[in-house]
PDB file of C-alpha atoms and ligand atoms in Angstrom:
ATOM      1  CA  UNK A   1     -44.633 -17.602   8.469  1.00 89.00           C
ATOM      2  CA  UNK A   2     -41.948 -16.122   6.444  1.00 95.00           C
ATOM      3  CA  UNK A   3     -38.838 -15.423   8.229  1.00 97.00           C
ATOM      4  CA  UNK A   4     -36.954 -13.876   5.218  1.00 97.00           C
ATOM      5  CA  UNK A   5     -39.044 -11.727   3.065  1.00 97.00           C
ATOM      6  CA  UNK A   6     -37.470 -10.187  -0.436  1.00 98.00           C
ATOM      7  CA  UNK A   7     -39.421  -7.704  -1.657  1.00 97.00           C
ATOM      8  CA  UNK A   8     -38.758  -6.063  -4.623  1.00 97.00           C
ATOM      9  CA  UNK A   9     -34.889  -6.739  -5.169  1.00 98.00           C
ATOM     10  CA  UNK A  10     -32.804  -5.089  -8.097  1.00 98.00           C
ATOM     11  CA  UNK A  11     -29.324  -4.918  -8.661  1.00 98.00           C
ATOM     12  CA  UNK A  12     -27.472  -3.375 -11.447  1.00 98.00           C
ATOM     13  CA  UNK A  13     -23.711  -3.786 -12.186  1.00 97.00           C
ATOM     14  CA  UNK A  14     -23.220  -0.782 -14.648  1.00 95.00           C
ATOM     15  CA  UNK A  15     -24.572  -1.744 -18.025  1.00 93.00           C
ATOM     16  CA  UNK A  16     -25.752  -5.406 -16.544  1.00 96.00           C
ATOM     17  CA  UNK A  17     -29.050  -6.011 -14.628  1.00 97.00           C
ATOM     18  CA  UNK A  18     -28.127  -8.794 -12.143  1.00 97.00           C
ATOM     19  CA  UNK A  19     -31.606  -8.844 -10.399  1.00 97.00           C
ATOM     20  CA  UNK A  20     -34.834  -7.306 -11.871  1.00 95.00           C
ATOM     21  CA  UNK A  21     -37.234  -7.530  -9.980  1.00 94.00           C
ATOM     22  CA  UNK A  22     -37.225 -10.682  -6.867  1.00 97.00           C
ATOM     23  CA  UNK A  23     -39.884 -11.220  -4.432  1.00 97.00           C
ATOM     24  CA  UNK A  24     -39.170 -14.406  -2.223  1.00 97.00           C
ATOM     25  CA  UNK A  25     -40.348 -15.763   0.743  1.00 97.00           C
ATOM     26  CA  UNK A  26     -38.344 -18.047   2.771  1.00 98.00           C
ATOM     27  CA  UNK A  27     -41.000 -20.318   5.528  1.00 97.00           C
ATOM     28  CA  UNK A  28     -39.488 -20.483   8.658  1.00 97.00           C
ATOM     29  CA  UNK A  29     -38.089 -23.801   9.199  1.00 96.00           C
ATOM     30  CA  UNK A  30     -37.600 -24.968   6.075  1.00 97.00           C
ATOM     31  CA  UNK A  31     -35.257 -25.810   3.494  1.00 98.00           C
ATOM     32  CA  UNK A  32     -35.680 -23.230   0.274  1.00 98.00           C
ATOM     33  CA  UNK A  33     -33.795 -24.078  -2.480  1.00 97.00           C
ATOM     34  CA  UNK A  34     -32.672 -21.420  -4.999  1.00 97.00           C
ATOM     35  CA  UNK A  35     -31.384 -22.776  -8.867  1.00 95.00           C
ATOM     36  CA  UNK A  36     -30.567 -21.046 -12.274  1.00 92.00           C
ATOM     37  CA  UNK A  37     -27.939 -21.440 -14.915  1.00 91.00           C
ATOM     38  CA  UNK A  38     -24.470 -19.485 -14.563  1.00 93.00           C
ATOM     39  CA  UNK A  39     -24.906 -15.495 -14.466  1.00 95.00           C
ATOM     40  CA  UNK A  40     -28.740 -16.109 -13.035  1.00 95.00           C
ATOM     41  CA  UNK A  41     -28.181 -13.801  -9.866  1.00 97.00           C
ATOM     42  CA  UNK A  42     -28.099 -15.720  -7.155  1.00 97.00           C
ATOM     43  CA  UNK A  43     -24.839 -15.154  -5.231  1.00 97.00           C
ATOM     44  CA  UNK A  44     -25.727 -11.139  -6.091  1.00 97.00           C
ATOM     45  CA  UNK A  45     -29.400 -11.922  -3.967  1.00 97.00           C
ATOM     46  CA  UNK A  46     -27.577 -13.954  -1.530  1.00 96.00           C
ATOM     47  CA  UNK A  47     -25.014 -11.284  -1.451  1.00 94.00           C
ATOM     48  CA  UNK A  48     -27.824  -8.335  -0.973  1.00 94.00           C
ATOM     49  CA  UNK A  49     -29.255 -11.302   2.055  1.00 92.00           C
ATOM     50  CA  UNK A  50     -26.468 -10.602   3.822  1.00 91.00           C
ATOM     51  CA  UNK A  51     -25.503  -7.296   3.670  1.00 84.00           C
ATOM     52  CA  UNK A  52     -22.541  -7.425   1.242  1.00 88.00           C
ATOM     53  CA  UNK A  53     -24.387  -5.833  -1.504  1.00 94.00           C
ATOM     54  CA  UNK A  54     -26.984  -3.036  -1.296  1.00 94.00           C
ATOM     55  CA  UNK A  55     -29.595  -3.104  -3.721  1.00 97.00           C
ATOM     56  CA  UNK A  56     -30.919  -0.623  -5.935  1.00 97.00           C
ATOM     57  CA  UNK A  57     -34.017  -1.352  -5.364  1.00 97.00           C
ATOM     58  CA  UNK A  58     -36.183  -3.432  -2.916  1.00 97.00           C
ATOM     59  CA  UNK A  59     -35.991  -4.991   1.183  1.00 96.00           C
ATOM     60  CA  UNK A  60     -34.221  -7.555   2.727  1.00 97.00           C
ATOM     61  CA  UNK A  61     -36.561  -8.031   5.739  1.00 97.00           C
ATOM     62  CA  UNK A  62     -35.274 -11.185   8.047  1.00 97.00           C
ATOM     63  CA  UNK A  63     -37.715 -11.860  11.099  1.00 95.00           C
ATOM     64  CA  UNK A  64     -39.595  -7.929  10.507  1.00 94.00           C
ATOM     65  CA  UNK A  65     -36.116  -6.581  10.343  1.00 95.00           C
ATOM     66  CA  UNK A  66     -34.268  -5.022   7.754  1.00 96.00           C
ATOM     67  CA  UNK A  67     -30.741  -6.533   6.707  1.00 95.00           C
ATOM     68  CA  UNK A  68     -30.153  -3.984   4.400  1.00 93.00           C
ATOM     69  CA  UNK A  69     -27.335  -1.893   5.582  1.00 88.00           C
ATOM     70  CA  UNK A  70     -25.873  -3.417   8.258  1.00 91.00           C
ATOM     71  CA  UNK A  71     -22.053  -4.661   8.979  1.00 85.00           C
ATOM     72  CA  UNK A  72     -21.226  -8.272   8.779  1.00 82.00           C
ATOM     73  CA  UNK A  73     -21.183  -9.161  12.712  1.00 81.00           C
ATOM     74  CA  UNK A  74     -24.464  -7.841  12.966  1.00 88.00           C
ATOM     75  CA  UNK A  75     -26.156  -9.783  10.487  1.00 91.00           C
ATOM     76  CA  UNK A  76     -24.113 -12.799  12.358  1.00 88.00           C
ATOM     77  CA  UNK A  77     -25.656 -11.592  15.982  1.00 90.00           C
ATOM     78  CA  UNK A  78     -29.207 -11.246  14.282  1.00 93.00           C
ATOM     79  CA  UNK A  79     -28.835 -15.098  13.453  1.00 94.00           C
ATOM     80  CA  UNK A  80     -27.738 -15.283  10.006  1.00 96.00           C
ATOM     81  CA  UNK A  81     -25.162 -17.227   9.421  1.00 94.00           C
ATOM     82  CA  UNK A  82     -23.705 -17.573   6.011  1.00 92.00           C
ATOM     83  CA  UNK A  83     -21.325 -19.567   2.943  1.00 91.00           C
ATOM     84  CA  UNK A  84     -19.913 -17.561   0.265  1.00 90.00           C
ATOM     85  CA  UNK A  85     -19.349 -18.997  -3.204  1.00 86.00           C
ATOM     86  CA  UNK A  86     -15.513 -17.940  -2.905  1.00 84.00           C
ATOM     87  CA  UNK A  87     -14.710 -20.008   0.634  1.00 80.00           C
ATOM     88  CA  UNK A  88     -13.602 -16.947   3.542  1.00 86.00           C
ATOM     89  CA  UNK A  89     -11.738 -18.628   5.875  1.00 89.00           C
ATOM     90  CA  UNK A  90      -8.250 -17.707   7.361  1.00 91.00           C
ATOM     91  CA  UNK A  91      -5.679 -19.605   5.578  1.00 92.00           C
ATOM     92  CA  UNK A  92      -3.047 -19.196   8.379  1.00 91.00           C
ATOM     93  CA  UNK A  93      -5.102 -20.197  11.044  1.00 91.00           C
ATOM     94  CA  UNK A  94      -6.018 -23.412  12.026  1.00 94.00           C
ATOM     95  CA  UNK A  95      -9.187 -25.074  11.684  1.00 95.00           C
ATOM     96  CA  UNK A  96     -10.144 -24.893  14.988  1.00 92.00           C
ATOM     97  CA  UNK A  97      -8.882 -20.979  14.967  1.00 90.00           C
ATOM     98  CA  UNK A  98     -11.457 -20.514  12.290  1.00 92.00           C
ATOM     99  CA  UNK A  99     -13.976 -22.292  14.098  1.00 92.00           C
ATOM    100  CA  UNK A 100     -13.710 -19.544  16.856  1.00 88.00           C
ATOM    101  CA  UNK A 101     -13.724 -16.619  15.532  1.00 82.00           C
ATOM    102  CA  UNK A 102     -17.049 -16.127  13.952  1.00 81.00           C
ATOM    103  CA  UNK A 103     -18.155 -17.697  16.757  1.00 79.00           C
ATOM    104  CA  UNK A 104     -16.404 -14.898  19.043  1.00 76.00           C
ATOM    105  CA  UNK A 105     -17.470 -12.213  16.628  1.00 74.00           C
ATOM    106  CA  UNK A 106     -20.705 -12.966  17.285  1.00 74.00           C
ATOM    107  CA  UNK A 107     -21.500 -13.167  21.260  1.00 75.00           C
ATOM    108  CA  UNK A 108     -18.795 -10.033  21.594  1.00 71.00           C
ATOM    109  CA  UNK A 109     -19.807  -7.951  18.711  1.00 67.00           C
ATOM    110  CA  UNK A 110     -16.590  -7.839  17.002  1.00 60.00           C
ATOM    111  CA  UNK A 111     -13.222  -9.712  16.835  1.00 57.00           C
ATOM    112  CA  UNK A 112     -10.287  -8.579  18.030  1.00 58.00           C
ATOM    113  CA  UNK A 113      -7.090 -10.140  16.319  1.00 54.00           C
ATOM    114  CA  UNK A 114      -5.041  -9.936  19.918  1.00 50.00           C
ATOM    115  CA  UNK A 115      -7.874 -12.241  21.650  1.00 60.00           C
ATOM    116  CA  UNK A 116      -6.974 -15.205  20.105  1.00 66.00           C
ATOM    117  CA  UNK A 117      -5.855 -16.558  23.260  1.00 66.00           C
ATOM    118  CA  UNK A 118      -7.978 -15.036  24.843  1.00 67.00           C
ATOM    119  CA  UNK A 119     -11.301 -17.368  22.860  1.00 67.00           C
ATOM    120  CA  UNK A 120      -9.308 -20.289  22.809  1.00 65.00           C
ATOM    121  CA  UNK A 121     -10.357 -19.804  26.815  1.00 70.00           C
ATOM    122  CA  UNK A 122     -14.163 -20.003  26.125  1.00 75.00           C
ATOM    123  CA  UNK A 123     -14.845 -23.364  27.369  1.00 82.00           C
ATOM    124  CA  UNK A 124     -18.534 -23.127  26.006  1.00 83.00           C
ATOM    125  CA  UNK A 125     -17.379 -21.682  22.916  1.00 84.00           C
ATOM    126  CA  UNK A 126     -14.755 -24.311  22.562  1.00 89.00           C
ATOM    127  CA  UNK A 127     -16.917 -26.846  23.147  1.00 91.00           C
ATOM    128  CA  UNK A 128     -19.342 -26.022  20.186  1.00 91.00           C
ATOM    129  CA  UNK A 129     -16.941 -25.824  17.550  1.00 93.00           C
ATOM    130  CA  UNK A 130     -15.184 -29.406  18.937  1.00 94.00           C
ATOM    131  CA  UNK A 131     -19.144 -30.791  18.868  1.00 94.00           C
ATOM    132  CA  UNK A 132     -19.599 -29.274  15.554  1.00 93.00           C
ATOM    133  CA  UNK A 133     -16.165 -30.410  14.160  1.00 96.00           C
ATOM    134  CA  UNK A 134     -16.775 -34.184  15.287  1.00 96.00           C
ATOM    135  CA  UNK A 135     -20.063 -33.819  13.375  1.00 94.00           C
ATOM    136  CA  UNK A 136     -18.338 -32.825  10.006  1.00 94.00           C
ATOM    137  CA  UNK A 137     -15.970 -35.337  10.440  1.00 93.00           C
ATOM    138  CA  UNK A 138     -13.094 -33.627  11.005  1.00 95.00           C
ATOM    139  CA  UNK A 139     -11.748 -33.012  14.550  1.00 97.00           C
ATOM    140  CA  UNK A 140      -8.550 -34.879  13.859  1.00 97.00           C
ATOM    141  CA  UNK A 141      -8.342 -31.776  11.494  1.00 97.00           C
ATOM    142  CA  UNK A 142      -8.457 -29.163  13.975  1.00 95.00           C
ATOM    143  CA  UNK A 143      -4.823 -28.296  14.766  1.00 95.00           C
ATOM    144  CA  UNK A 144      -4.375 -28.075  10.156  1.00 96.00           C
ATOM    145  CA  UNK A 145      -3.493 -24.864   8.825  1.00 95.00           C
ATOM    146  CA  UNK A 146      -6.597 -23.934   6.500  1.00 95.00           C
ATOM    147  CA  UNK A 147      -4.789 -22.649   4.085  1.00 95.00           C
ATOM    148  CA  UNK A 148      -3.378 -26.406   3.210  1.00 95.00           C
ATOM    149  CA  UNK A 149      -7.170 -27.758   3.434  1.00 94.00           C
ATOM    150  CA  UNK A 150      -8.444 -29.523   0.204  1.00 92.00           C
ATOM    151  CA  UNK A 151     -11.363 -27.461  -1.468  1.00 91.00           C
ATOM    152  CA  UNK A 152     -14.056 -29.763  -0.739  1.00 92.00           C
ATOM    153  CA  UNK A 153     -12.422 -29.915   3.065  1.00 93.00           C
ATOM    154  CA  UNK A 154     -12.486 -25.672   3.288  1.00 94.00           C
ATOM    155  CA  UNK A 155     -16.471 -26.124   2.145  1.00 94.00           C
ATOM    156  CA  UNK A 156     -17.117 -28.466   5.038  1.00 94.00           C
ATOM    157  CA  UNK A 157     -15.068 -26.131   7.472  1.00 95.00           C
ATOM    158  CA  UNK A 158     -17.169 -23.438   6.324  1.00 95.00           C
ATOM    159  CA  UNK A 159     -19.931 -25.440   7.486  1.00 96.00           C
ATOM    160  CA  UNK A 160     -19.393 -26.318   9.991  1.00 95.00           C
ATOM    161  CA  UNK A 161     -18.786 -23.007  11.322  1.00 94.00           C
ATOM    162  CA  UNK A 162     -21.694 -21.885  10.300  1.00 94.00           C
ATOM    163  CA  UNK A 163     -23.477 -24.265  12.089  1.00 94.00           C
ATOM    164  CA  UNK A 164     -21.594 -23.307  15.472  1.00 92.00           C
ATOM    165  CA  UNK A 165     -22.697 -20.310  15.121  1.00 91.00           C
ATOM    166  CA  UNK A 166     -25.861 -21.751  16.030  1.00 92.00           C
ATOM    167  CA  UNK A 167     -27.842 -19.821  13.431  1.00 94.00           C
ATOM    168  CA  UNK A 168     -31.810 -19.154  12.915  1.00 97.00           C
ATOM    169  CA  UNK A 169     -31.243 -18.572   8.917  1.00 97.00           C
ATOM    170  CA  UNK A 170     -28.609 -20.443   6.971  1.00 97.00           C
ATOM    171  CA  UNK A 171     -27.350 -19.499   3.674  1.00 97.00           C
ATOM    172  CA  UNK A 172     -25.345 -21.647   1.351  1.00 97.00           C
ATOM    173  CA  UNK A 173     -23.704 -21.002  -2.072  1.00 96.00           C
ATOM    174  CA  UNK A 174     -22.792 -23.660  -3.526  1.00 95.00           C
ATOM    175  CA  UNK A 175     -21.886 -25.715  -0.270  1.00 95.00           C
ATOM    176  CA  UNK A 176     -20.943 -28.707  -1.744  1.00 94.00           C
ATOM    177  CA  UNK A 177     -18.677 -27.678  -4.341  1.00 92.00           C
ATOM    178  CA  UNK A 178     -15.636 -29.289  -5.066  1.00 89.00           C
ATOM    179  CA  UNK A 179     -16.639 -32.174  -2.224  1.00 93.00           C
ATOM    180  CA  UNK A 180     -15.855 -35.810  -3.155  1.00 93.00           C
ATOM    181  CA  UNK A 181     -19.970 -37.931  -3.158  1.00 95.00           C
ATOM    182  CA  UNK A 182     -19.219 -39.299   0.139  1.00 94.00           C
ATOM    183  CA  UNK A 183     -18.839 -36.585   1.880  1.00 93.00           C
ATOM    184  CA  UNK A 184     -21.353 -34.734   0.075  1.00 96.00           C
ATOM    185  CA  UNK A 185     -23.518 -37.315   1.339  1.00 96.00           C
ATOM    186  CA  UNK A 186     -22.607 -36.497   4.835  1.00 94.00           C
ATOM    187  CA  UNK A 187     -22.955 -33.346   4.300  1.00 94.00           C
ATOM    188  CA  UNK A 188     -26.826 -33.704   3.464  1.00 97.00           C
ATOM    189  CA  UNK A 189     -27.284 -36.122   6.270  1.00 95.00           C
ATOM    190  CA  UNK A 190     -25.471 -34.042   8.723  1.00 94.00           C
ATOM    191  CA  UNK A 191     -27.956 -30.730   7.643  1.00 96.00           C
ATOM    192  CA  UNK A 192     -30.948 -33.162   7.691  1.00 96.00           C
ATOM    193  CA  UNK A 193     -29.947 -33.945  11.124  1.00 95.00           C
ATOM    194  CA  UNK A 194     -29.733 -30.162  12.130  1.00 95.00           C
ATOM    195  CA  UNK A 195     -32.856 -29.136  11.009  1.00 94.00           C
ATOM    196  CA  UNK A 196     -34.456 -31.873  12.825  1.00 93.00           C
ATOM    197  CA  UNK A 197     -32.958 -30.884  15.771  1.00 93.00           C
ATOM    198  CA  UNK A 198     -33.079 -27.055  15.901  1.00 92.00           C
ATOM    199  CA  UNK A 199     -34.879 -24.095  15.086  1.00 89.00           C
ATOM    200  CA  UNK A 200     -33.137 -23.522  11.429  1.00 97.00           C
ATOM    201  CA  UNK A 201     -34.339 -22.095   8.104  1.00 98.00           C
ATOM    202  CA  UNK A 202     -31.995 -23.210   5.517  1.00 98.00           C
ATOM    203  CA  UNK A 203     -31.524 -20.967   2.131  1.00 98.00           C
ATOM    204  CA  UNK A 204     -29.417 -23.376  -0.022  1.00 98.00           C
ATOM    205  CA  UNK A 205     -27.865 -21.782  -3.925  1.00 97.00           C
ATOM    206  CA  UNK A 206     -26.720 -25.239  -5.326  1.00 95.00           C
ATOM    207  CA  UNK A 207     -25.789 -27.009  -8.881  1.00 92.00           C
ATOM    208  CA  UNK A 208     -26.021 -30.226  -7.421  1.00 92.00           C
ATOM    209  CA  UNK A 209     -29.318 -31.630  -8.451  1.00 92.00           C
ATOM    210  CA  UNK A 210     -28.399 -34.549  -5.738  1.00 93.00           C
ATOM    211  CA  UNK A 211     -28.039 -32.093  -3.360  1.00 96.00           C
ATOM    212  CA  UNK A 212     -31.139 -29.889  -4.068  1.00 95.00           C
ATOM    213  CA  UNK A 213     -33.863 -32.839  -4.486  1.00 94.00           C
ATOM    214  CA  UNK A 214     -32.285 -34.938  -1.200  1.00 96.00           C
ATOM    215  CA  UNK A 215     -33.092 -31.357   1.329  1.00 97.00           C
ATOM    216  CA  UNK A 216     -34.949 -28.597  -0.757  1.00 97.00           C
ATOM    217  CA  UNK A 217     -39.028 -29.039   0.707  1.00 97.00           C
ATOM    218  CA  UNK A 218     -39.507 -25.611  -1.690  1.00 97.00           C
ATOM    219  CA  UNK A 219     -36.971 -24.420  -5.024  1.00 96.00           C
ATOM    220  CA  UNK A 220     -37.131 -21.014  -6.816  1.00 95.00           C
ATOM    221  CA  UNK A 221     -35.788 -21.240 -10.102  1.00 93.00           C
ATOM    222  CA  UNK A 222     -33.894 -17.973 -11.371  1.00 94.00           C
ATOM    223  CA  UNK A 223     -33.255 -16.794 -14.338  1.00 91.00           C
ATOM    224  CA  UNK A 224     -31.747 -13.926 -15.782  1.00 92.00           C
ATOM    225  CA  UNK A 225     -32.113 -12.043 -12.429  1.00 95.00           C
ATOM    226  CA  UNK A 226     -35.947 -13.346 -12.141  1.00 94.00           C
ATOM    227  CA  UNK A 227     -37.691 -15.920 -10.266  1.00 93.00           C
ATOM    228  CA  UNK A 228     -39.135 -17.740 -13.299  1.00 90.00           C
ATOM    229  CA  UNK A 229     -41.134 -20.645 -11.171  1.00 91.00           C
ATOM    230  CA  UNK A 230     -41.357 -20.956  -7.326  1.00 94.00           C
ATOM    231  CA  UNK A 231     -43.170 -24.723  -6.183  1.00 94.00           C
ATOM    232  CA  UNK A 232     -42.393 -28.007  -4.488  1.00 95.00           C
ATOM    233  CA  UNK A 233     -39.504 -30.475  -6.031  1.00 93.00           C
ATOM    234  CA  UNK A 234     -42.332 -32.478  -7.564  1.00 91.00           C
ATOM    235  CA  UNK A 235     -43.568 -30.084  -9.488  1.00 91.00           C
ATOM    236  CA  UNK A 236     -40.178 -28.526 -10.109  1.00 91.00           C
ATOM    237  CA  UNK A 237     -38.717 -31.904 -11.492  1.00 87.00           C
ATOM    238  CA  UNK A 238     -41.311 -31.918 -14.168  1.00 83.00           C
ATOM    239  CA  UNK A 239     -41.245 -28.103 -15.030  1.00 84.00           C
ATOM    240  CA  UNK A 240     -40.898 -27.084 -18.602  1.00 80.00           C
ATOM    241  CA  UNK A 241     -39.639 -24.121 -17.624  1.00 75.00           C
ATOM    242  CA  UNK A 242     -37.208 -25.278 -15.317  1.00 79.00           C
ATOM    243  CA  UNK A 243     -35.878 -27.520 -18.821  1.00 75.00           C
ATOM    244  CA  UNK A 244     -35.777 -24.587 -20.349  1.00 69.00           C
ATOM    245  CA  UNK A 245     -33.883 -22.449 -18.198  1.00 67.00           C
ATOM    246  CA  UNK A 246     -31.278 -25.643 -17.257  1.00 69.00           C
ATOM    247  CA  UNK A 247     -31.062 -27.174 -21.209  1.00 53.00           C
ATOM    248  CA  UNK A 248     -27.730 -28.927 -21.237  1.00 47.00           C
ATOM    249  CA  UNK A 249     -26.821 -28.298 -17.794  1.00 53.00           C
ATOM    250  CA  UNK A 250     -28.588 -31.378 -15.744  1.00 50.00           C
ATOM    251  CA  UNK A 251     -30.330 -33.961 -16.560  1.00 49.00           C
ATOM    252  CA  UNK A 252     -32.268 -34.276 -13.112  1.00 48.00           C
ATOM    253  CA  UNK A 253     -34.445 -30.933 -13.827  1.00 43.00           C
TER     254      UNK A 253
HETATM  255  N1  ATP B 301     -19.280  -7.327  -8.749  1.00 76.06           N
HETATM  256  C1  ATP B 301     -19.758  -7.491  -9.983  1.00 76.06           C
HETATM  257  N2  ATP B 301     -19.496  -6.586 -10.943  1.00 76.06           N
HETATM  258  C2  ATP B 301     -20.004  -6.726 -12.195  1.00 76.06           C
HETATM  259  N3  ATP B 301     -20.794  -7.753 -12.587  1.00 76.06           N
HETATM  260  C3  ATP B 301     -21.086  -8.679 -11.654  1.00 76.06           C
HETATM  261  C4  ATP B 301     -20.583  -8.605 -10.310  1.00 76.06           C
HETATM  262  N4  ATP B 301     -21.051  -9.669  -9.628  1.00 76.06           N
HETATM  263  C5  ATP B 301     -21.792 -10.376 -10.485  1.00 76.06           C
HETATM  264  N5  ATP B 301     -21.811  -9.800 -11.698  1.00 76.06           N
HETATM  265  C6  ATP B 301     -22.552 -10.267 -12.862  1.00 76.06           C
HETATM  266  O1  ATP B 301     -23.907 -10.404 -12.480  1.00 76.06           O
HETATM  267  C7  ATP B 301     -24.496 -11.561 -13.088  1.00 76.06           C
HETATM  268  C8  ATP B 301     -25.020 -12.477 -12.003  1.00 76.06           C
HETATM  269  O2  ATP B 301     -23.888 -13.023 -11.314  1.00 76.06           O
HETATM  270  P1  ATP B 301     -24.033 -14.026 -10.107  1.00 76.06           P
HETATM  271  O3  ATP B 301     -22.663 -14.281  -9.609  1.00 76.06           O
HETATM  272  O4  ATP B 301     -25.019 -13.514  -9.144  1.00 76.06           O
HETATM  273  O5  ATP B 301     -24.622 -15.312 -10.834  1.00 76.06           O
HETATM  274  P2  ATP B 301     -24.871 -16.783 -10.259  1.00 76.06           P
HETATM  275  O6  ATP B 301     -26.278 -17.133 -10.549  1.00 76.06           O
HETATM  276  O7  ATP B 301     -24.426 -16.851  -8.846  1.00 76.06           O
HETATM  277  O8  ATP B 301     -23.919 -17.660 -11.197  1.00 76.06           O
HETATM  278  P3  ATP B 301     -23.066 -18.991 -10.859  1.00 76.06           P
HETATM  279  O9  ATP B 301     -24.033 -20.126 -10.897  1.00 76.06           O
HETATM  280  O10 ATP B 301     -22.079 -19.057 -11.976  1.00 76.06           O
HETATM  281  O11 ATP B 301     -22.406 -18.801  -9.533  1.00 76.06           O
HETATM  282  C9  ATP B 301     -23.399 -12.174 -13.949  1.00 76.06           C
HETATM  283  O12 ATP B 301     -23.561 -11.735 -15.271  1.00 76.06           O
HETATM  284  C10 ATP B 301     -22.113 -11.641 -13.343  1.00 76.06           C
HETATM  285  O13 ATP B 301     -21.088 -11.565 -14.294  1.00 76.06           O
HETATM  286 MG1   MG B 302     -22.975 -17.891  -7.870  1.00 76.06          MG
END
């Protein structure tokens, strides 16, 4: 069954058509993959997934309801969780801080800059991001200012509090960016892990061919704001169409 359901999708930034014309199905509980060169459109659909965009054209339906329209929180509290290309974290907090809040924002509706304190209470709130944090490696890590963070450090924050946000759907851009192999590596295993363990669809935009072939289990290939081939990583490997589209940019396509 699909539990995210793109029907239709256009987006137009003045004289540029981002997306054209995208149908995609994400399968509940699986890994879905989406690749393309530069400019393709795929933060602008991940963007429209979650509410930050509108589309012109087109639904966002996730689990029979529609995304479109709706603030950030609530697409948090209908179980999306989600990574932006351009990291959003809270650069004079500390990790753990940053841990909380979504986490807050999303059993309370909102977040409230005086409660700081007040979450920092939550003992079962707490406890998942300090879980979630060992997990990613990084609990010694918790009391660091984010702001100081290392890039590939901020993606794994990001993560990670995603991930104790306990989500149905999770969608990455470009997760991995800027992280040194080994903990890319980690990375993978610890998402592997995840989706073994809970009820998780993961929606993964990545560069990374490593990345893509180690968790994808289905990859749409975009191009110019079109899904030019949807299929397995087998088939997708060997696609001359996927060459096309990725000439010069990987070898592993
Ligand atoms: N807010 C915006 N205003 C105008 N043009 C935009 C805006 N956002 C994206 N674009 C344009 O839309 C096209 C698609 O951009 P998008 O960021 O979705 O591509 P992408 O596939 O994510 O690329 P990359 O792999 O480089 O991240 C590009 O030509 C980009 O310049
Ligand atoms: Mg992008």
């Amino acid at each position: 069954m699909a539990i995210l359901e793109v029907k239709n999708v256009g987006k137009r930034f003045g004289g540029l058509q981002a997306l054209g014309d995208v149908n995609l199905n994400v399968e509940e509980n699986t890994v879905h993959a989406i690749i393309g060169p530069n400019g393709a459109g795929k933060s602008t659909l991940l963007n429209c997934l979650v509410g930050k965009l509108i589309p012109d054209t087109g639904s966002v339906m996730f689990d029979g309801q529609s995304v479109l329209g709706r603030k950030p929180f609530e697409i948090n509290q209908m179980g999306i969780s989600r990574v932006f290309q351009t990291p959003e974290i809270f650069g004079d907090l500390t990790v753990m801080e940053n841990m909380l809040i979504p986490c807050f924002a999303k059993r309370d509706g909102a977040f409230r800059m005086h409660a700081l304190e007040t979450i920092a209470n939550e003992q079962d709130i707490v406890a998942k991001a300090e879980e979630m944090l060992v997990d990613m490696n990084m609990i010694d890590k918790r009391e660091m200012h984010a702001a100081s963070m290392s890039r590939g450090d901020k993606r794994r924050l990001e993560i990670a509090m995603c991930l104790a946000q306990d989500p149905r759907l999770l969608l990455l851009d470009e997760p991995t960016a800027g992280m040194a192999r080994a903990d890319t590596n980690n990375t993978i295993d610890l998402l592997k892990r995840i989706k073994d363990e809970r009820d998780i669809t993961i929606a993964i935009i990545e560069h990374d061919m490593h990345v893509v072939f180690s968790l994808a289990e289905r990859i749409t290939v975009l191009a110019q704001g079109t899904p030019l081939v949807e299929d397995t990583p087998d088939k997708i490997k060997g696609h001359p169409k996927v060459r096309e589209a990725y000439l010069g940019e990987t070898q592993a396509a």
